[in-house]
């Protein structure tokens, strides 16, 4: 019960701190929306989705939702790196709290914050003409996928933030996460890519996640994409959280 209370307090602390950094909030929310506007209105007319009945806005929205949540989740690496090098963790060590709740608080706060960012991106997409065919159960599964993706990336971000020695190095993780969807089936159909990139796209985790979301939102066949997407996300979370807790203990043991 004490650990749960500590976790709740740290989550509230992280959320309040993010609310005070207004410019960061604006960038985290606006950047994926700007990318969506760019592709829909500038490049969308030149990109074929492989289906005569599927508009480009419908095709690209699943990738944009993951970009919205993923980019903000990746920035968790910078936050925890700053705390590790700026003295905040030393203050936490003087308090009677479990060590694991510090990185866990960052992960939970990241999930909550970035789900809101995804909701804003979805609202903009609906205003631009996105018309999903999803039922309530489909929407719940989409929500679970997005939350799982943000959880997995937040876990990896904490790991990266604990491994590197500066916030500048920690920030590199966000660029990798932001541009990974470009090498998936999310922005353009994978079959239009060169052979090497097409093979990479088919075997990286974002493609099955995006394909599953697209199937749920647009009433398309899912095939095995849902199982593969779930396996990727569960594997990252199950393996990443214990490693993050162990790495945090080692970094703060001195």
mmCIF file of C-alpha atoms in Angstrom:
data_model
loop_
_atom_site.group_PDB
_atom_site.id
_atom_site.type_symbol
_atom_site.label_atom_id
_atom_site.label_comp_id
_atom_site.label_asym_id
_atom_site.label_seq_id
_atom_site.Cartn_x
_atom_site.Cartn_y
_atom_site.Cartn_z
ATOM 1 C CA UNK A 1 0.000 0.000 0.000
ATOM 2 C CA UNK A 2 2.869 2.364 0.795
ATOM 3 C CA UNK A 3 4.530 1.682 -2.559
ATOM 4 C CA UNK A 4 1.227 2.275 -4.358
ATOM 5 C CA UNK A 5 0.820 5.601 -2.572
ATOM 6 C CA UNK A 6 4.395 6.564 -3.446
ATOM 7 C CA UNK A 7 3.767 5.667 -7.072
ATOM 8 C CA UNK A 8 0.620 7.785 -7.169
ATOM 9 C CA UNK A 9 2.443 10.778 -5.713
ATOM 10 C CA UNK A 10 5.305 10.492 -8.196
ATOM 11 C CA UNK A 11 2.888 10.177 -11.122
ATOM 12 C CA UNK A 12 1.078 13.338 -9.989
ATOM 13 C CA UNK A 13 4.441 15.071 -9.561
ATOM 14 C CA UNK A 14 5.559 14.124 -13.074
ATOM 15 C CA UNK A 15 2.272 15.272 -14.604
ATOM 16 C CA UNK A 16 2.393 18.607 -12.765
ATOM 17 C CA UNK A 17 5.968 19.193 -13.878
ATOM 18 C CA UNK A 18 5.030 18.533 -17.505
ATOM 19 C CA UNK A 19 2.117 20.956 -17.271
ATOM 20 C CA UNK A 20 4.525 23.699 -16.211
ATOM 21 C CA UNK A 21 6.698 23.209 -19.314
ATOM 22 C CA UNK A 22 4.161 24.718 -21.708
ATOM 23 C CA UNK A 23 6.443 24.907 -24.741
ATOM 24 C CA UNK A 24 7.267 21.220 -24.442
ATOM 25 C CA UNK A 25 3.582 20.336 -24.242
ATOM 26 C CA UNK A 26 2.823 22.338 -27.365
ATOM 27 C CA UNK A 27 5.645 20.746 -29.345
ATOM 28 C CA UNK A 28 4.748 17.198 -28.231
ATOM 29 C CA UNK A 29 1.116 17.702 -29.250
ATOM 30 C CA UNK A 30 1.545 19.846 -32.344
ATOM 31 C CA UNK A 31 4.402 18.044 -34.107
ATOM 32 C CA UNK A 32 2.490 14.848 -35.044
ATOM 33 C CA UNK A 33 -0.524 16.961 -36.093
ATOM 34 C CA UNK A 34 1.697 19.106 -38.320
ATOM 35 C CA UNK A 35 3.183 15.960 -39.871
ATOM 36 C CA UNK A 36 -0.315 14.664 -40.548
ATOM 37 C CA UNK A 37 -1.355 17.951 -42.168
ATOM 38 C CA UNK A 38 1.803 17.908 -44.273
ATOM 39 C CA UNK A 39 1.251 14.421 -45.605
ATOM 40 C CA UNK A 40 -2.497 14.735 -46.123
ATOM 41 C CA UNK A 41 -2.474 18.087 -47.911
ATOM 42 C CA UNK A 42 0.994 18.190 -49.506
ATOM 43 C CA UNK A 43 1.980 14.588 -50.269
ATOM 44 C CA UNK A 44 -1.311 12.736 -49.915
ATOM 45 C CA UNK A 45 -2.494 13.416 -53.447
ATOM 46 C CA UNK A 46 0.624 11.780 -54.875
ATOM 47 C CA UNK A 47 0.552 8.682 -52.653
ATOM 48 C CA UNK A 48 -1.574 5.705 -53.595
ATOM 49 C CA UNK A 49 -2.868 3.553 -50.760
ATOM 50 C CA UNK A 50 -3.425 0.496 -52.907
ATOM 51 C CA UNK A 51 -7.198 0.714 -52.452
ATOM 52 C CA UNK A 52 -9.539 2.833 -54.533
ATOM 53 C CA UNK A 53 -11.970 3.224 -51.638
ATOM 54 C CA UNK A 54 -9.402 4.178 -48.997
ATOM 55 C CA UNK A 55 -8.569 7.880 -48.728
ATOM 56 C CA UNK A 56 -5.077 8.803 -47.646
ATOM 57 C CA UNK A 57 -6.323 10.375 -44.412
ATOM 58 C CA UNK A 58 -7.810 6.988 -43.466
ATOM 59 C CA UNK A 59 -4.579 5.239 -44.390
ATOM 60 C CA UNK A 60 -2.232 7.477 -42.400
ATOM 61 C CA UNK A 61 -4.180 8.095 -39.162
ATOM 62 C CA UNK A 62 -3.026 4.891 -37.350
ATOM 63 C CA UNK A 63 0.611 5.883 -37.914
ATOM 64 C CA UNK A 64 -0.079 9.442 -36.743
ATOM 65 C CA UNK A 65 -1.657 8.173 -33.522
ATOM 66 C CA UNK A 66 1.439 6.104 -32.798
ATOM 67 C CA UNK A 67 3.677 9.050 -33.641
ATOM 68 C CA UNK A 68 1.692 11.254 -31.246
ATOM 69 C CA UNK A 69 2.041 8.863 -28.350
ATOM 70 C CA UNK A 70 5.485 7.570 -29.235
ATOM 71 C CA UNK A 71 7.260 10.894 -29.587
ATOM 72 C CA UNK A 72 6.083 12.101 -26.195
ATOM 73 C CA UNK A 73 6.912 8.752 -24.602
ATOM 74 C CA UNK A 74 10.440 8.865 -26.032
ATOM 75 C CA UNK A 75 11.072 12.195 -24.322
ATOM 76 C CA UNK A 76 10.804 10.371 -20.992
ATOM 77 C CA UNK A 77 14.437 9.436 -21.610
ATOM 78 C CA UNK A 78 15.425 13.097 -21.343
ATOM 79 C CA UNK A 79 13.419 13.590 -18.154
ATOM 80 C CA UNK A 80 14.927 10.663 -16.281
ATOM 81 C CA UNK A 81 18.422 11.480 -17.560
ATOM 82 C CA UNK A 82 18.085 15.015 -16.202
ATOM 83 C CA UNK A 83 17.028 13.662 -12.826
ATOM 84 C CA UNK A 84 19.895 11.186 -12.729
ATOM 85 C CA UNK A 85 22.494 13.888 -13.444
ATOM 86 C CA UNK A 86 20.818 16.905 -11.823
ATOM 87 C CA UNK A 87 20.629 15.727 -8.225
ATOM 88 C CA UNK A 88 16.912 14.904 -7.980
ATOM 89 C CA UNK A 89 17.572 11.181 -7.613
ATOM 90 C CA UNK A 90 19.910 11.926 -4.693
ATOM 91 C CA UNK A 91 17.005 13.667 -2.976
ATOM 92 C CA UNK A 92 14.741 10.689 -3.612
ATOM 93 C CA UNK A 93 17.336 8.389 -2.037
ATOM 94 C CA UNK A 94 16.964 10.247 1.259
ATOM 95 C CA UNK A 95 13.224 9.492 1.335
ATOM 96 C CA UNK A 96 11.624 6.279 2.632
ATOM 97 C CA UNK A 97 10.327 5.131 -0.758
ATOM 98 C CA UNK A 98 10.918 2.043 -2.868
ATOM 99 C CA UNK A 99 13.487 2.694 -5.577
ATOM 100 C CA UNK A 100 11.454 1.053 -8.346
ATOM 101 C CA UNK A 101 8.592 3.555 -8.026
ATOM 102 C CA UNK A 102 10.746 6.369 -9.447
ATOM 103 C CA UNK A 103 11.145 4.925 -12.974
ATOM 104 C CA UNK A 104 7.652 3.385 -12.721
ATOM 105 C CA UNK A 105 6.204 6.826 -11.977
ATOM 106 C CA UNK A 106 7.777 8.196 -15.148
ATOM 107 C CA UNK A 107 6.312 5.331 -17.192
ATOM 108 C CA UNK A 108 2.775 5.660 -15.815
ATOM 109 C CA UNK A 109 2.787 9.462 -16.188
ATOM 110 C CA UNK A 110 4.018 9.089 -19.766
ATOM 111 C CA UNK A 111 1.165 6.722 -20.640
ATOM 112 C CA UNK A 112 -1.477 9.058 -19.207
ATOM 113 C CA UNK A 113 -0.004 12.178 -20.786
ATOM 114 C CA UNK A 114 0.477 10.706 -24.226
ATOM 115 C CA UNK A 115 -2.943 9.114 -24.432
ATOM 116 C CA UNK A 116 -4.285 12.664 -24.194
ATOM 117 C CA UNK A 117 -1.922 13.698 -26.995
ATOM 118 C CA UNK A 118 -3.242 10.827 -29.142
ATOM 119 C CA UNK A 119 -6.818 11.921 -28.438
ATOM 120 C CA UNK A 120 -6.009 15.430 -29.689
ATOM 121 C CA UNK A 121 -4.473 14.031 -32.876
ATOM 122 C CA UNK A 122 -7.535 11.843 -33.411
ATOM 123 C CA UNK A 123 -9.848 14.831 -32.969
ATOM 124 C CA UNK A 124 -7.898 16.764 -35.617
ATOM 125 C CA UNK A 125 -8.043 13.761 -37.954
ATOM 126 C CA UNK A 126 -11.823 13.592 -37.563
ATOM 127 C CA UNK A 127 -12.073 17.274 -38.453
ATOM 128 C CA UNK A 128 -9.957 16.614 -41.563
ATOM 129 C CA UNK A 129 -12.354 13.921 -42.772
ATOM 130 C CA UNK A 130 -11.239 10.701 -41.098
ATOM 131 C CA UNK A 131 -14.300 8.445 -40.947
ATOM 132 C CA UNK A 132 -13.650 5.154 -39.116
ATOM 133 C CA UNK A 133 -16.031 2.183 -39.191
ATOM 134 C CA UNK A 134 -15.039 0.921 -35.743
ATOM 135 C CA UNK A 135 -17.461 -0.460 -33.183
ATOM 136 C CA UNK A 136 -17.123 0.191 -29.446
ATOM 137 C CA UNK A 137 -15.146 -3.019 -28.961
ATOM 138 C CA UNK A 138 -12.891 -2.040 -31.872
ATOM 139 C CA UNK A 139 -12.216 1.344 -30.272
ATOM 140 C CA UNK A 140 -11.383 -0.316 -26.962
ATOM 141 C CA UNK A 141 -8.876 -2.582 -28.698
ATOM 142 C CA UNK A 142 -7.358 0.411 -30.497
ATOM 143 C CA UNK A 143 -7.048 2.180 -27.145
ATOM 144 C CA UNK A 144 -5.354 -0.901 -25.681
ATOM 145 C CA UNK A 145 -2.906 -1.026 -28.603
ATOM 146 C CA UNK A 146 -2.007 2.659 -28.328
ATOM 147 C CA UNK A 147 -1.644 2.414 -24.543
ATOM 148 C CA UNK A 148 0.513 -0.696 -24.945
ATOM 149 C CA UNK A 149 2.685 1.060 -27.517
ATOM 150 C CA UNK A 150 3.181 4.096 -25.275
ATOM 151 C CA UNK A 151 3.897 1.808 -22.318
ATOM 152 C CA UNK A 152 6.484 -0.147 -24.295
ATOM 153 C CA UNK A 153 8.204 2.981 -25.619
ATOM 154 C CA UNK A 154 8.153 4.638 -22.194
ATOM 155 C CA UNK A 155 9.866 1.550 -20.796
ATOM 156 C CA UNK A 156 12.537 1.685 -23.503
ATOM 157 C CA UNK A 157 12.907 5.432 -22.939
ATOM 158 C CA UNK A 158 13.570 4.889 -19.245
ATOM 159 C CA UNK A 159 16.153 2.253 -20.118
ATOM 160 C CA UNK A 160 17.870 4.591 -22.572
ATOM 161 C CA UNK A 161 17.778 7.494 -20.123
ATOM 162 C CA UNK A 162 19.447 5.326 -17.484
ATOM 163 C CA UNK A 163 22.122 4.069 -19.883
ATOM 164 C CA UNK A 164 23.316 7.399 -21.303
ATOM 165 C CA UNK A 165 25.227 10.040 -19.387
ATOM 166 C CA UNK A 166 23.640 13.252 -20.676
ATOM 167 C CA UNK A 167 20.249 14.644 -21.646
ATOM 168 C CA UNK A 168 21.591 15.434 -25.135
ATOM 169 C CA UNK A 169 22.298 11.750 -25.727
ATOM 170 C CA UNK A 170 18.936 10.841 -24.204
ATOM 171 C CA UNK A 171 17.175 13.135 -26.682
ATOM 172 C CA UNK A 172 18.431 11.069 -29.611
ATOM 173 C CA UNK A 173 15.912 8.377 -28.736
ATOM 174 C CA UNK A 174 12.983 10.648 -29.647
ATOM 175 C CA UNK A 175 14.286 11.138 -33.196
ATOM 176 C CA UNK A 176 14.546 7.385 -33.727
ATOM 177 C CA UNK A 177 10.982 6.900 -32.490
ATOM 178 C CA UNK A 178 9.603 9.783 -34.551
ATOM 179 C CA UNK A 179 11.028 8.516 -37.844
ATOM 180 C CA UNK A 180 10.569 4.769 -37.348
ATOM 181 C CA UNK A 181 6.961 4.938 -38.683
ATOM 182 C CA UNK A 182 8.346 6.160 -42.021
ATOM 183 C CA UNK A 183 9.993 2.742 -42.417
ATOM 184 C CA UNK A 184 6.752 0.880 -41.749
ATOM 185 C CA UNK A 185 3.452 0.375 -43.537
ATOM 186 C CA UNK A 186 2.096 3.524 -41.890
ATOM 187 C CA UNK A 187 3.016 6.421 -44.178
ATOM 188 C CA UNK A 188 3.262 4.680 -47.552
ATOM 189 C CA UNK A 189 2.411 1.073 -48.495
ATOM 190 C CA UNK A 190 5.397 -1.154 -47.800
ATOM 191 C CA UNK A 191 5.149 -2.800 -51.226
ATOM 192 C CA UNK A 192 6.222 0.486 -52.853
ATOM 193 C CA UNK A 193 9.587 0.435 -51.051
ATOM 194 C CA UNK A 194 12.859 -1.033 -52.352
ATOM 195 C CA UNK A 195 13.436 -4.673 -51.460
ATOM 196 C CA UNK A 196 15.704 -4.064 -48.445
ATOM 197 C CA UNK A 197 13.412 -1.469 -46.881
ATOM 198 C CA UNK A 198 10.356 -3.579 -47.680
ATOM 199 C CA UNK A 199 11.900 -6.496 -45.781
ATOM 200 C CA UNK A 200 12.740 -4.246 -42.831
ATOM 201 C CA UNK A 201 9.232 -2.798 -42.834
ATOM 202 C CA UNK A 202 7.648 -6.237 -42.798
ATOM 203 C CA UNK A 203 9.694 -7.360 -39.778
ATOM 204 C CA UNK A 204 9.705 -4.316 -37.516
ATOM 205 C CA UNK A 205 7.115 -3.957 -34.719
ATOM 206 C CA UNK A 206 5.273 -0.877 -35.971
ATOM 207 C CA UNK A 207 3.947 -2.502 -39.142
ATOM 208 C CA UNK A 208 1.807 -5.179 -37.413
ATOM 209 C CA UNK A 209 0.618 -2.621 -34.840
ATOM 210 C CA UNK A 210 -0.434 -0.184 -37.577
ATOM 211 C CA UNK A 211 -1.999 -2.948 -39.658
ATOM 212 C CA UNK A 212 -4.009 -4.100 -36.640
ATOM 213 C CA UNK A 213 -5.219 -0.573 -35.877
ATOM 214 C CA UNK A 214 -6.122 -0.041 -39.534
ATOM 215 C CA UNK A 215 -8.098 -3.290 -39.567
ATOM 216 C CA UNK A 216 -9.990 -2.317 -36.408
ATOM 217 C CA UNK A 217 -10.707 1.272 -37.443
ATOM 218 C CA UNK A 218 -11.596 0.631 -41.088
ATOM 219 C CA UNK A 219 -13.203 -2.825 -40.881
ATOM 220 C CA UNK A 220 -10.474 -4.581 -42.846
ATOM 221 C CA UNK A 221 -9.098 -8.117 -42.569
ATOM 222 C CA UNK A 222 -6.592 -8.413 -39.716
ATOM 223 C CA UNK A 223 -4.937 -11.742 -40.375
ATOM 224 C CA UNK A 224 -2.097 -12.501 -37.958
ATOM 225 C CA UNK A 225 -1.169 -8.835 -37.409
ATOM 226 C CA UNK A 226 -2.999 -8.631 -34.072
ATOM 227 C CA UNK A 227 -1.131 -11.596 -32.584
ATOM 228 C CA UNK A 228 2.234 -10.326 -33.818
ATOM 229 C CA UNK A 229 1.564 -6.794 -32.528
ATOM 230 C CA UNK A 230 0.535 -8.090 -29.098
ATOM 231 C CA UNK A 231 3.617 -10.298 -28.906
ATOM 232 C CA UNK A 232 5.937 -7.380 -29.738
ATOM 233 C CA UNK A 233 4.391 -5.067 -27.140
ATOM 234 C CA UNK A 234 4.135 -7.684 -24.401
ATOM 235 C CA UNK A 235 7.712 -8.805 -24.995
ATOM 236 C CA UNK A 236 9.107 -5.276 -24.691
ATOM 237 C CA UNK A 237 7.162 -4.507 -21.502
ATOM 238 C CA UNK A 238 7.783 -7.862 -19.770
ATOM 239 C CA UNK A 239 11.504 -7.760 -20.543
ATOM 240 C CA UNK A 240 12.032 -4.020 -20.225
ATOM 241 C CA UNK A 241 10.445 -3.188 -16.867
ATOM 242 C CA UNK A 242 12.585 -5.570 -14.740
ATOM 243 C CA UNK A 243 15.724 -4.484 -16.580
ATOM 244 C CA UNK A 244 14.860 -0.823 -15.991
ATOM 245 C CA UNK A 245 14.317 -1.468 -12.268
ATOM 246 C CA UNK A 246 17.623 -3.366 -12.010
ATOM 247 C CA UNK A 247 19.524 -0.685 -13.918
ATOM 248 C CA UNK A 248 18.020 2.046 -11.740
ATOM 249 C CA UNK A 249 19.104 0.231 -8.583
ATOM 250 C CA UNK A 250 22.637 -0.135 -9.915
ATOM 251 C CA UNK A 251 22.852 3.533 -10.945
ATOM 252 C CA UNK A 252 21.692 4.668 -7.497
ATOM 253 C CA UNK A 253 23.577 2.107 -5.387
ATOM 254 C CA UNK A 254 26.709 4.223 -4.992
#
